[in-house]
mmCIF file of C-alpha atoms in Angstrom:
data_model
loop_
_atom_site.group_PDB
_atom_site.id
_atom_site.type_symbol
_atom_site.label_atom_id
_atom_site.label_comp_id
_atom_site.label_asym_id
_atom_site.label_seq_id
_atom_site.Cartn_x
_atom_site.Cartn_y
_atom_site.Cartn_z
ATOM 1 C CA MET A 1 -14.201 56.985 -4.535
ATOM 2 C CA ARG A 2 -12.490 57.153 -7.923
ATOM 3 C CA LYS A 3 -9.223 56.009 -6.337
ATOM 4 C CA ARG A 4 -10.976 52.944 -4.842
ATOM 5 C CA VAL A 5 -12.442 52.037 -8.254
ATOM 6 C CA VAL A 6 -9.013 52.270 -9.862
ATOM 7 C CA ILE A 7 -7.517 50.007 -7.183
ATOM 8 C CA LEU A 8 -10.306 47.452 -7.543
ATOM 9 C CA THR A 9 -9.934 47.505 -11.313
ATOM 10 C CA LEU A 10 -6.175 46.915 -11.089
ATOM 11 C CA CYS A 11 -6.723 44.048 -8.662
ATOM 12 C CA ALA A 12 -9.268 42.450 -10.995
ATOM 13 C CA LEU A 13 -6.895 42.755 -13.947
ATOM 14 C CA PHE A 14 -4.072 41.217 -11.917
ATOM 15 C CA LEU A 15 -6.284 38.292 -10.849
ATOM 16 C CA CYS A 16 -7.420 37.640 -14.419
ATOM 17 C CA THR A 17 -3.815 37.678 -15.632
ATOM 18 C CA ALA A 18 -2.782 35.241 -12.908
ATOM 19 C CA LEU A 19 -5.628 32.877 -13.729
ATOM 20 C CA ILE A 20 -4.814 32.987 -17.419
ATOM 21 C CA SER A 21 -1.153 32.233 -16.659
ATOM 22 C CA VAL A 22 -2.051 29.302 -14.412
ATOM 23 C CA GLY A 23 -4.536 27.986 -16.937
ATOM 24 C CA TYR A 24 -1.960 28.179 -19.731
ATOM 25 C CA SER A 25 0.651 26.452 -17.570
ATOM 26 C CA VAL A 26 -1.741 23.592 -16.718
ATOM 27 C CA LEU A 27 -2.769 23.247 -20.331
ATOM 28 C CA THR A 28 0.748 23.180 -21.749
ATOM 29 C CA ASP A 29 1.958 20.790 -19.057
ATOM 30 C CA GLY A 30 -0.789 18.366 -20.098
ATOM 31 C CA LEU A 31 -0.117 18.463 -23.837
ATOM 32 C CA MET A 32 1.609 15.879 -25.984
ATOM 33 C CA LEU A 33 3.292 16.647 -29.296
ATOM 34 C CA ASP A 34 1.138 17.726 -32.245
ATOM 35 C CA GLY A 35 -1.371 19.326 -29.895
ATOM 36 C CA SER A 36 -3.014 16.134 -28.598
ATOM 37 C CA ALA A 37 -4.191 16.154 -24.968
ATOM 38 C CA SER A 38 -2.318 13.864 -22.595
ATOM 39 C CA VAL A 39 -3.609 11.875 -19.627
ATOM 40 C CA SER A 40 -2.275 13.229 -16.323
ATOM 41 C CA PRO A 41 0.608 11.089 -15.009
ATOM 42 C CA GLY A 42 -0.365 8.455 -12.469
ATOM 43 C CA SER A 43 1.742 6.554 -9.952
ATOM 44 C CA TYR A 44 3.576 4.399 -12.481
ATOM 45 C CA VAL A 45 6.183 4.640 -15.266
ATOM 46 C CA TYR A 46 5.083 6.904 -18.097
ATOM 47 C CA ILE A 47 6.475 8.731 -21.129
ATOM 48 C CA SER A 48 7.076 12.343 -20.112
ATOM 49 C CA GLY A 49 8.399 13.655 -23.419
ATOM 50 C CA VAL A 50 9.271 12.774 -27.018
ATOM 51 C CA SER A 51 11.399 14.651 -29.533
ATOM 52 C CA LEU A 52 12.294 13.940 -33.164
ATOM 53 C CA SER A 53 16.071 13.466 -33.490
ATOM 54 C CA SER A 54 16.221 12.700 -37.220
ATOM 55 C CA GLY A 55 14.056 11.695 -40.163
ATOM 56 C CA SER A 56 10.407 12.441 -40.849
ATOM 57 C CA ALA A 57 7.646 11.660 -38.335
ATOM 58 C CA SER A 58 4.189 13.004 -37.610
ATOM 59 C CA ASN A 59 1.145 12.263 -35.435
ATOM 60 C CA ILE A 60 3.420 11.710 -32.445
ATOM 61 C CA GLY A 61 1.475 11.086 -29.255
ATOM 62 C CA TYR A 62 1.847 9.186 -26.010
ATOM 63 C CA SER A 63 -0.079 8.012 -22.978
ATOM 64 C CA GLY A 64 1.391 5.946 -20.174
ATOM 65 C CA THR A 65 4.178 3.921 -21.812
ATOM 66 C CA VAL A 66 2.394 3.670 -25.178
ATOM 67 C CA LEU A 67 3.717 5.814 -28.030
ATOM 68 C CA SER A 68 1.973 6.396 -31.355
ATOM 69 C CA SER A 69 3.550 7.866 -34.492
ATOM 70 C CA THR A 70 3.650 7.909 -38.266
ATOM 71 C CA ALA A 71 7.221 7.356 -39.496
ATOM 72 C CA THR A 72 8.082 7.977 -43.154
ATOM 73 C CA LEU A 73 11.357 6.686 -44.612
ATOM 74 C CA THR A 74 13.090 7.713 -47.844
ATOM 75 C CA ASN A 75 14.353 5.818 -50.904
ATOM 76 C CA SER A 76 17.644 5.099 -49.134
ATOM 77 C CA ALA A 77 18.139 1.641 -47.637
ATOM 78 C CA SER A 78 19.832 3.290 -44.632
ATOM 79 C CA SER A 79 16.939 5.684 -44.016
ATOM 80 C CA LYS A 80 15.878 6.017 -40.366
ATOM 81 C CA VAL A 81 13.449 7.883 -38.173
ATOM 82 C CA VAL A 82 14.860 8.426 -34.699
ATOM 83 C CA LEU A 83 12.811 9.533 -31.679
ATOM 84 C CA SER A 84 14.232 10.490 -28.298
ATOM 85 C CA VAL A 85 11.853 9.259 -25.578
ATOM 86 C CA THR A 86 12.030 10.341 -21.940
ATOM 87 C CA LEU A 87 10.554 7.992 -19.326
ATOM 88 C CA LYS A 88 9.742 8.825 -15.724
ATOM 89 C CA ASN A 89 9.018 6.530 -12.814
ATOM 90 C CA ASN A 90 6.341 8.477 -10.934
ATOM 91 C CA SER A 91 5.777 5.711 -8.367
ATOM 92 C CA PRO A 92 7.379 5.030 -4.975
ATOM 93 C CA PHE A 93 8.586 1.629 -6.250
ATOM 94 C CA ALA A 94 11.383 0.462 -8.545
ATOM 95 C CA TYR A 95 10.333 -0.788 -11.997
ATOM 96 C CA LYS A 96 12.226 -2.894 -14.533
ATOM 97 C CA PHE A 97 12.110 -2.646 -18.316
ATOM 98 C CA ASN A 98 10.241 -5.611 -19.791
ATOM 99 C CA GLY A 99 10.666 -5.025 -23.540
ATOM 100 C CA LEU A 100 9.252 -3.131 -26.516
ATOM 101 C CA THR A 101 5.939 -4.683 -27.552
ATOM 102 C CA TYR A 102 3.471 -4.104 -30.371
ATOM 103 C CA THR A 103 0.839 -6.025 -32.317
ATOM 104 C CA GLU A 104 1.130 -6.305 -36.071
ATOM 105 C CA GLY A 105 -2.001 -5.141 -37.863
ATOM 106 C CA SER A 106 -4.006 -2.133 -36.781
ATOM 107 C CA GLY A 107 -1.388 -1.217 -34.162
ATOM 108 C CA TYR A 108 1.598 -1.700 -36.482
ATOM 109 C CA ASP A 109 0.704 -1.591 -40.161
ATOM 110 C CA ASN A 110 4.015 -2.087 -42.017
ATOM 111 C CA THR A 111 6.227 -5.084 -41.225
ATOM 112 C CA ALA A 112 8.815 -3.923 -43.786
ATOM 113 C CA ILE A 113 9.857 -1.346 -41.192
ATOM 114 C CA ALA A 114 11.305 -2.432 -37.838
ATOM 115 C CA ALA A 115 11.083 -0.645 -34.480
ATOM 116 C CA THR A 116 14.075 -0.967 -32.164
ATOM 117 C CA LEU A 117 14.786 0.539 -28.758
ATOM 118 C CA SER A 118 18.302 1.413 -27.592
ATOM 119 C CA GLY A 119 19.703 2.960 -24.440
ATOM 120 C CA ILE A 120 18.027 0.360 -22.222
ATOM 121 C CA THR A 121 18.085 -3.441 -21.975
ATOM 122 C CA LYS A 122 15.519 -5.872 -20.618
ATOM 123 C CA GLY A 123 15.736 -6.002 -16.844
ATOM 124 C CA THR A 124 17.196 -2.495 -16.479
ATOM 125 C CA GLU A 125 15.839 -0.993 -13.261
ATOM 126 C CA LEU A 126 14.281 2.462 -13.113
ATOM 127 C CA ALA A 127 14.383 3.642 -9.515
ATOM 128 C CA ALA A 128 11.494 5.421 -7.802
ATOM 129 C CA GLY A 129 11.322 9.010 -9.071
ATOM 130 C CA ALA A 130 14.032 8.449 -11.703
ATOM 131 C CA THR A 131 13.941 9.491 -15.355
ATOM 132 C CA LYS A 132 15.649 7.886 -18.349
ATOM 133 C CA THR A 133 15.937 8.863 -22.003
ATOM 134 C CA VAL A 134 15.950 6.092 -24.610
ATOM 135 C CA THR A 135 16.082 6.033 -28.409
ATOM 136 C CA LEU A 136 13.340 4.562 -30.593
ATOM 137 C CA THR A 137 14.454 3.924 -34.181
ATOM 138 C CA PHE A 138 12.387 2.966 -37.223
ATOM 139 C CA SER A 139 14.324 1.484 -40.170
ATOM 140 C CA TYR A 140 13.886 -0.882 -43.130
ATOM 141 C CA VAL A 141 14.064 -4.614 -42.412
ATOM 142 C CA ASN A 142 15.379 -5.728 -45.824
ATOM 143 C CA GLY A 143 16.195 -2.684 -47.938
ATOM 144 C CA VAL A 144 13.876 -0.092 -49.443
ATOM 145 C CA SER A 145 10.210 -1.074 -49.459
ATOM 146 C CA SER A 146 7.451 0.113 -51.756
ATOM 147 C CA ASN A 147 5.555 1.122 -48.616
ATOM 148 C CA LYS A 148 7.720 3.693 -46.859
ATOM 149 C CA THR A 149 5.264 4.698 -44.123
ATOM 150 C CA LEU A 150 4.603 3.015 -40.782
ATOM 151 C CA ASN A 151 1.717 3.885 -38.472
ATOM 152 C CA SER A 152 2.439 2.331 -35.115
ATOM 153 C CA LEU A 153 1.484 1.953 -31.487
ATOM 154 C CA VAL A 154 4.363 0.594 -29.402
ATOM 155 C CA ASP A 155 4.504 -0.090 -25.677
ATOM 156 C CA ILE A 156 7.746 0.494 -23.769
ATOM 157 C CA SER A 157 6.709 -2.026 -21.149
ATOM 158 C CA PHE A 158 7.770 -1.968 -17.485
ATOM 159 C CA VAL A 159 6.944 -4.250 -14.555
ATOM 160 C CA LEU A 160 7.364 -3.752 -10.837
ATOM 161 C CA ALA A 161 10.842 -4.848 -9.825
ATOM 162 C CA SER A 162 9.274 -7.089 -7.162
ATOM 163 C CA GLU A 163 7.416 -8.962 -9.908
ATOM 164 C CA TYR A 164 10.347 -9.460 -12.237
ATOM 165 C CA VAL A 165 11.691 -12.728 -10.808
ATOM 166 C CA ALA A 166 8.254 -14.253 -11.359
ATOM 167 C CA VAL A 167 8.783 -13.936 -15.116
ATOM 168 C CA ASP A 168 11.845 -16.188 -14.763
ATOM 169 C CA ASN A 169 10.182 -18.734 -12.444
ATOM 170 C CA SER A 170 6.443 -19.444 -12.423
ATOM 171 C CA LEU A 171 5.729 -17.867 -15.795
ATOM 172 C CA SER A 172 8.640 -19.331 -17.710
ATOM 173 C CA ARG A 173 7.642 -22.782 -16.431
ATOM 174 C CA PHE A 174 3.994 -22.174 -17.344
ATOM 175 C CA GLU A 175 5.025 -21.265 -20.893
ATOM 176 C CA GLU A 176 7.096 -24.461 -21.088
ATOM 177 C CA ILE A 177 4.068 -26.475 -19.969
ATOM 178 C CA LEU A 178 1.797 -24.917 -22.576
ATOM 179 C CA ASN A 179 4.285 -25.511 -25.392
ATOM 180 C CA ASP A 180 5.155 -29.106 -24.521
ATOM 181 C CA PRO A 181 2.312 -31.283 -25.915
ATOM 182 C CA PRO A 182 2.641 -34.186 -23.414
ATOM 183 C CA THR A 183 2.764 -31.833 -20.409
ATOM 184 C CA LEU A 184 -0.083 -29.710 -21.767
ATOM 185 C CA GLU A 185 -2.145 -32.859 -22.226
ATOM 186 C CA GLN A 186 -1.330 -33.761 -18.606
ATOM 187 C CA LEU A 187 -2.681 -30.345 -17.543
ATOM 188 C CA TYR A 188 -5.846 -30.748 -19.631
ATOM 189 C CA THR A 189 -6.410 -34.238 -18.177
ATOM 190 C CA ALA A 190 -6.117 -32.850 -14.648
ATOM 191 C CA MET A 191 -8.573 -30.060 -15.497
ATOM 192 C CA ASP A 192 -11.012 -32.581 -16.970
ATOM 193 C CA ALA A 193 -10.793 -34.639 -13.771
ATOM 194 C CA ALA A 194 -11.518 -31.504 -11.754
ATOM 195 C CA SER A 195 -14.530 -30.755 -13.961
ATOM 196 C CA GLU A 196 -16.069 -34.083 -13.048
ATOM 197 C CA ARG A 197 -15.834 -33.141 -9.381
ATOM 198 C CA TYR A 198 -17.060 -29.568 -9.672
ATOM 199 C CA ASN A 199 -19.084 -29.571 -12.929
ATOM 200 C CA ASP A 200 -16.787 -26.888 -14.319
ATOM 201 C CA THR A 201 -14.177 -27.460 -17.030
ATOM 202 C CA SER A 202 -12.500 -24.075 -16.678
ATOM 203 C CA TYR A 203 -10.141 -24.328 -13.708
ATOM 204 C CA ILE A 204 -7.795 -26.287 -11.509
ATOM 205 C CA GLY A 205 -5.807 -25.083 -8.511
ATOM 206 C CA ASN A 206 -3.592 -25.964 -5.598
ATOM 207 C CA VAL A 207 -5.016 -23.336 -3.219
ATOM 208 C CA ALA A 208 -5.788 -24.271 0.384
ATOM 209 C CA GLY A 209 -9.249 -25.576 -0.454
ATOM 210 C CA ALA A 210 -8.258 -27.697 -3.445
ATOM 211 C CA ASN A 211 -8.517 -31.449 -2.911
ATOM 212 C CA ASP A 212 -5.379 -33.583 -2.841
ATOM 213 C CA ALA A 213 -5.786 -34.760 -6.456
ATOM 214 C CA ASP A 214 -5.918 -31.213 -7.871
ATOM 215 C CA SER A 215 -3.056 -29.931 -5.722
ATOM 216 C CA SER A 216 -0.871 -32.943 -6.438
ATOM 217 C CA ALA A 217 -1.480 -32.752 -10.192
ATOM 218 C CA LEU A 218 -0.638 -29.041 -10.390
ATOM 219 C CA ASN A 219 2.418 -29.291 -8.151
ATOM 220 C CA ASN A 220 3.780 -32.230 -10.160
ATOM 221 C CA ILE A 221 3.379 -30.342 -13.446
ATOM 222 C CA PHE A 222 5.229 -27.301 -12.107
ATOM 223 C CA THR A 223 8.047 -29.278 -10.452
ATOM 224 C CA VAL A 224 11.359 -29.579 -12.327
ATOM 225 C CA ASP A 225 14.211 -31.622 -10.813
ATOM 226 C CA GLY A 226 12.545 -31.511 -7.412
ATOM 227 C CA ASP A 227 11.989 -27.739 -7.499
ATOM 228 C CA ASN A 228 8.407 -26.475 -7.568
ATOM 229 C CA LYS A 229 8.511 -23.402 -9.825
ATOM 230 C CA LEU A 230 5.367 -21.858 -8.357
ATOM 231 C CA LYS A 231 7.211 -18.922 -6.789
ATOM 232 C CA LEU A 232 7.012 -15.143 -6.857
ATOM 233 C CA GLU A 233 9.285 -12.417 -5.590
ATOM 234 C CA VAL A 234 7.069 -10.024 -3.653
ATOM 235 C CA ASN A 235 8.507 -7.015 -1.810
ATOM 236 C CA GLY A 236 12.010 -8.371 -2.268
ATOM 237 C CA LYS A 237 11.255 -11.844 -0.890
ATOM 238 C CA THR A 238 10.802 -15.058 -2.842
ATOM 239 C CA VAL A 239 7.658 -16.823 -1.664
ATOM 240 C CA ASP A 240 5.840 -19.987 -2.619
ATOM 241 C CA VAL A 241 2.484 -19.296 -4.210
ATOM 242 C CA THR A 242 -0.728 -21.154 -4.771
ATOM 243 C CA ALA A 243 -2.395 -20.887 -8.149
ATOM 244 C CA ILE A 244 -5.556 -21.336 -10.147
ATOM 245 C CA ILE A 245 -5.306 -21.992 -13.889
ATOM 246 C CA LYS A 246 -8.322 -21.261 -16.064
ATOM 247 C CA ASN A 247 -9.118 -21.942 -19.681
ATOM 248 C CA GLU A 248 -11.287 -18.914 -20.473
ATOM 249 C CA ASP A 249 -12.179 -16.446 -23.188
ATOM 250 C CA ILE A 250 -10.107 -13.283 -22.796
ATOM 251 C CA GLY A 251 -10.533 -11.054 -25.809
ATOM 252 C CA GLY A 252 -12.964 -12.944 -28.044
ATOM 253 C CA THR A 253 -10.537 -15.254 -29.893
ATOM 254 C CA SER A 254 -11.663 -18.569 -31.349
ATOM 255 C CA ASP A 255 -9.384 -20.489 -28.965
ATOM 256 C CA ASN A 256 -9.788 -19.638 -25.310
ATOM 257 C CA GLU A 257 -6.776 -18.251 -23.536
ATOM 258 C CA MET A 258 -4.993 -19.889 -20.618
ATOM 259 C CA VAL A 259 -4.795 -17.646 -17.558
ATOM 260 C CA ILE A 260 -2.718 -18.309 -14.449
ATOM 261 C CA TYR A 261 -3.707 -16.559 -11.205
ATOM 262 C CA MET A 262 -1.254 -16.700 -8.284
ATOM 263 C CA THR A 263 -1.188 -15.531 -4.680
ATOM 264 C CA GLY A 264 1.442 -15.680 -1.962
ATOM 265 C CA ASN A 265 -1.047 -14.616 0.705
ATOM 266 C CA ASP A 266 -3.010 -16.623 3.210
ATOM 267 C CA ILE A 267 -6.689 -16.689 2.277
ATOM 268 C CA THR A 268 -9.029 -15.139 4.821
ATOM 269 C CA GLY A 269 -12.707 -14.218 4.818
ATOM 270 C CA ASN A 270 -16.091 -15.886 4.957
ATOM 271 C CA TRP A 271 -19.376 -15.972 3.039
ATOM 272 C CA PHE A 272 -20.656 -12.962 4.994
ATOM 273 C CA ARG A 273 -17.544 -10.817 4.498
ATOM 274 C CA PRO A 274 -15.169 -12.067 1.745
ATOM 275 C CA GLY A 275 -11.498 -11.222 2.090
ATOM 276 C CA SER A 276 -9.562 -9.165 -0.475
ATOM 277 C CA ILE A 277 -6.604 -11.238 -1.683
ATOM 278 C CA GLN A 278 -3.531 -9.999 -3.573
ATOM 279 C CA VAL A 279 -3.496 -11.996 -6.817
ATOM 280 C CA PHE A 280 -1.095 -11.829 -9.777
ATOM 281 C CA ALA A 281 -2.442 -12.776 -13.222
ATOM 282 C CA ALA A 282 -0.920 -13.547 -16.618
ATOM 283 C CA VAL A 283 -2.678 -14.382 -19.889
ATOM 284 C CA TYR A 284 -1.362 -16.744 -22.585
ATOM 285 C CA ARG A 285 -2.660 -17.130 -26.134
ATOM 286 C CA LYS A 286 -1.674 -19.266 -29.108
ATOM 287 C CA ASP A 287 0.187 -17.279 -31.751
ATOM 288 C CA THR A 288 -1.578 -17.708 -35.096
ATOM 289 C CA THR A 289 1.717 -17.565 -37.023
ATOM 290 C CA ASP A 290 3.792 -20.234 -35.282
ATOM 291 C CA GLY A 291 1.239 -22.001 -33.073
ATOM 292 C CA LYS A 292 3.207 -21.248 -29.888
ATOM 293 C CA TRP A 293 1.577 -20.188 -26.641
ATOM 294 C CA LYS A 294 2.864 -16.745 -25.641
ATOM 295 C CA MET A 295 2.188 -14.280 -22.862
ATOM 296 C CA ILE A 296 -0.106 -11.408 -23.808
ATOM 297 C CA GLY A 297 1.198 -8.231 -22.197
ATOM 298 C CA GLN A 298 2.855 -8.864 -18.818
ATOM 299 C CA LEU A 299 2.237 -10.072 -15.278
ATOM 300 C CA TYR A 300 -0.511 -7.989 -13.673
ATOM 301 C CA GLU A 301 -1.046 -7.351 -9.973
ATOM 302 C CA GLY A 302 -4.573 -7.110 -8.619
ATOM 303 C CA THR A 303 -6.984 -8.292 -5.953
ATOM 304 C CA ALA A 304 -9.767 -10.865 -5.879
ATOM 305 C CA ASN A 305 -12.424 -11.790 -3.323
ATOM 306 C CA SER A 306 -12.032 -14.929 -1.266
ATOM 307 C CA ASN A 307 -14.475 -17.790 -1.845
ATOM 308 C CA ASN A 308 -14.888 -21.552 -1.528
ATOM 309 C CA TYR A 309 -12.839 -23.589 -4.003
ATOM 310 C CA LYS A 310 -15.672 -26.018 -4.680
ATOM 311 C CA GLY A 311 -18.147 -23.184 -5.209
ATOM 312 C CA GLU A 312 -20.132 -23.918 -2.071
ATOM 313 C CA LEU A 313 -22.008 -20.759 -1.043
ATOM 314 C CA PHE A 314 -21.695 -21.249 2.702
ATOM 315 C CA GLY A 315 -18.490 -23.273 2.647
ATOM 316 C CA SER A 316 -15.272 -22.036 4.245
ATOM 317 C CA HIS A 317 -13.279 -19.479 2.244
ATOM 318 C CA ASN A 318 -10.197 -21.351 1.104
ATOM 319 C CA SER A 319 -9.712 -19.997 -2.423
ATOM 320 C CA PHE A 320 -10.178 -16.792 -4.430
ATOM 321 C CA ASN A 321 -12.787 -15.925 -7.036
ATOM 322 C CA THR A 322 -10.978 -15.126 -10.297
ATOM 323 C CA ASP A 323 -14.166 -13.581 -11.718
ATOM 324 C CA THR A 324 -13.788 -10.740 -9.187
ATOM 325 C CA TRP A 325 -10.159 -9.941 -10.088
ATOM 326 C CA LYS A 326 -9.418 -6.197 -10.469
ATOM 327 C CA SER A 327 -6.082 -4.552 -11.264
ATOM 328 C CA SER A 328 -4.162 -2.684 -8.555
ATOM 329 C CA TYR A 329 -2.223 -0.449 -10.970
ATOM 330 C CA VAL A 330 -2.579 1.314 -14.308
ATOM 331 C CA TYR A 331 -1.660 -1.087 -17.127
ATOM 332 C CA HIS A 332 -1.467 -0.109 -20.807
ATOM 333 C CA GLY A 333 -3.246 3.139 -20.016
ATOM 334 C CA VAL A 334 -6.207 1.369 -18.349
ATOM 335 C CA ALA A 335 -7.039 2.739 -14.887
ATOM 336 C CA GLU A 336 -6.646 0.582 -11.797
ATOM 337 C CA GLY A 337 -9.709 -1.462 -10.898
ATOM 338 C CA ALA A 338 -9.948 -2.905 -14.431
ATOM 339 C CA THR A 339 -10.811 -6.496 -15.286
ATOM 340 C CA ILE A 340 -8.295 -8.718 -17.017
ATOM 341 C CA ASN A 341 -10.420 -8.532 -20.189
ATOM 342 C CA GLN A 342 -10.313 -4.728 -20.190
ATOM 343 C CA ILE A 343 -6.526 -4.687 -19.792
ATOM 344 C CA VAL A 344 -5.890 -7.240 -22.558
ATOM 345 C CA ALA A 345 -8.259 -5.408 -24.917
ATOM 346 C CA ASN A 346 -6.073 -2.286 -24.604
ATOM 347 C CA ILE A 347 -2.703 -3.943 -25.331
ATOM 348 C CA PRO A 348 -1.246 -2.265 -28.447
#
């Protein structure tokens, strides 16, 4: 009897030790620097580790591709804080680096100090499952500043490799349109004409259900030297897309943003059972410093329900409802299934 008790006691102690070990392993694997809890990696590119190479930094934390820190420089004009950042592509798809982004103000509170990223250039591909270590450096812009401390949130932004060509085609042309006053006025005039037909000033499109006037106006605006720039590269193939452009409030600014929604898919579905359509979306906003329209964040992939372009309840489904758009991936730390407003609100 006593022997059985001893055996059971030893087994219990062994089990407790094993559970403690597993618990500690899970806990430490999910920690960021400075003891802050990290979000478990999803199927996307994320920061897997950060180390301080030189200088003085504190409050280092990271989630997804967003890194936060407090960098403190010295009285030397050559003072630097250098962080070594390891990135991992945890998805089954190739991603490409899309730049280091941040928003001056609450997310970056000292413009006398610059953030630069080395070891990677825009367009560099990170293969599925691959890791890469880059260097983030904080240094003075123009010599020693009276404010030697920078609190920052920076995003080491990546996009799906299949989306990258779109930045150089549809989106670059859209930015040209927005920043060329005569062409922008042409777009506004076309949207006003559409509003008279549909009692809605917010959108115009060239989707299957759009009338000839809307489609012709949008195609003409996007055509340069006979080449319609409404194209995307999806799954390695360049395809023509149809689009809807909306002038809507994304993020509560005084001037509404311009949002372009694009799909390369055929639109299927009906009023009884709407189809789920793959739709890419990008948001543009006027910069308050130089008055230029600029993309906010990146191109986002999501889905939207099919509907009737004219808004007819029982009409054929020949368009997609932008109000139902939901993201298909994690962007800026926001879980998939988010609205475009939720994603933009979380851009650092």
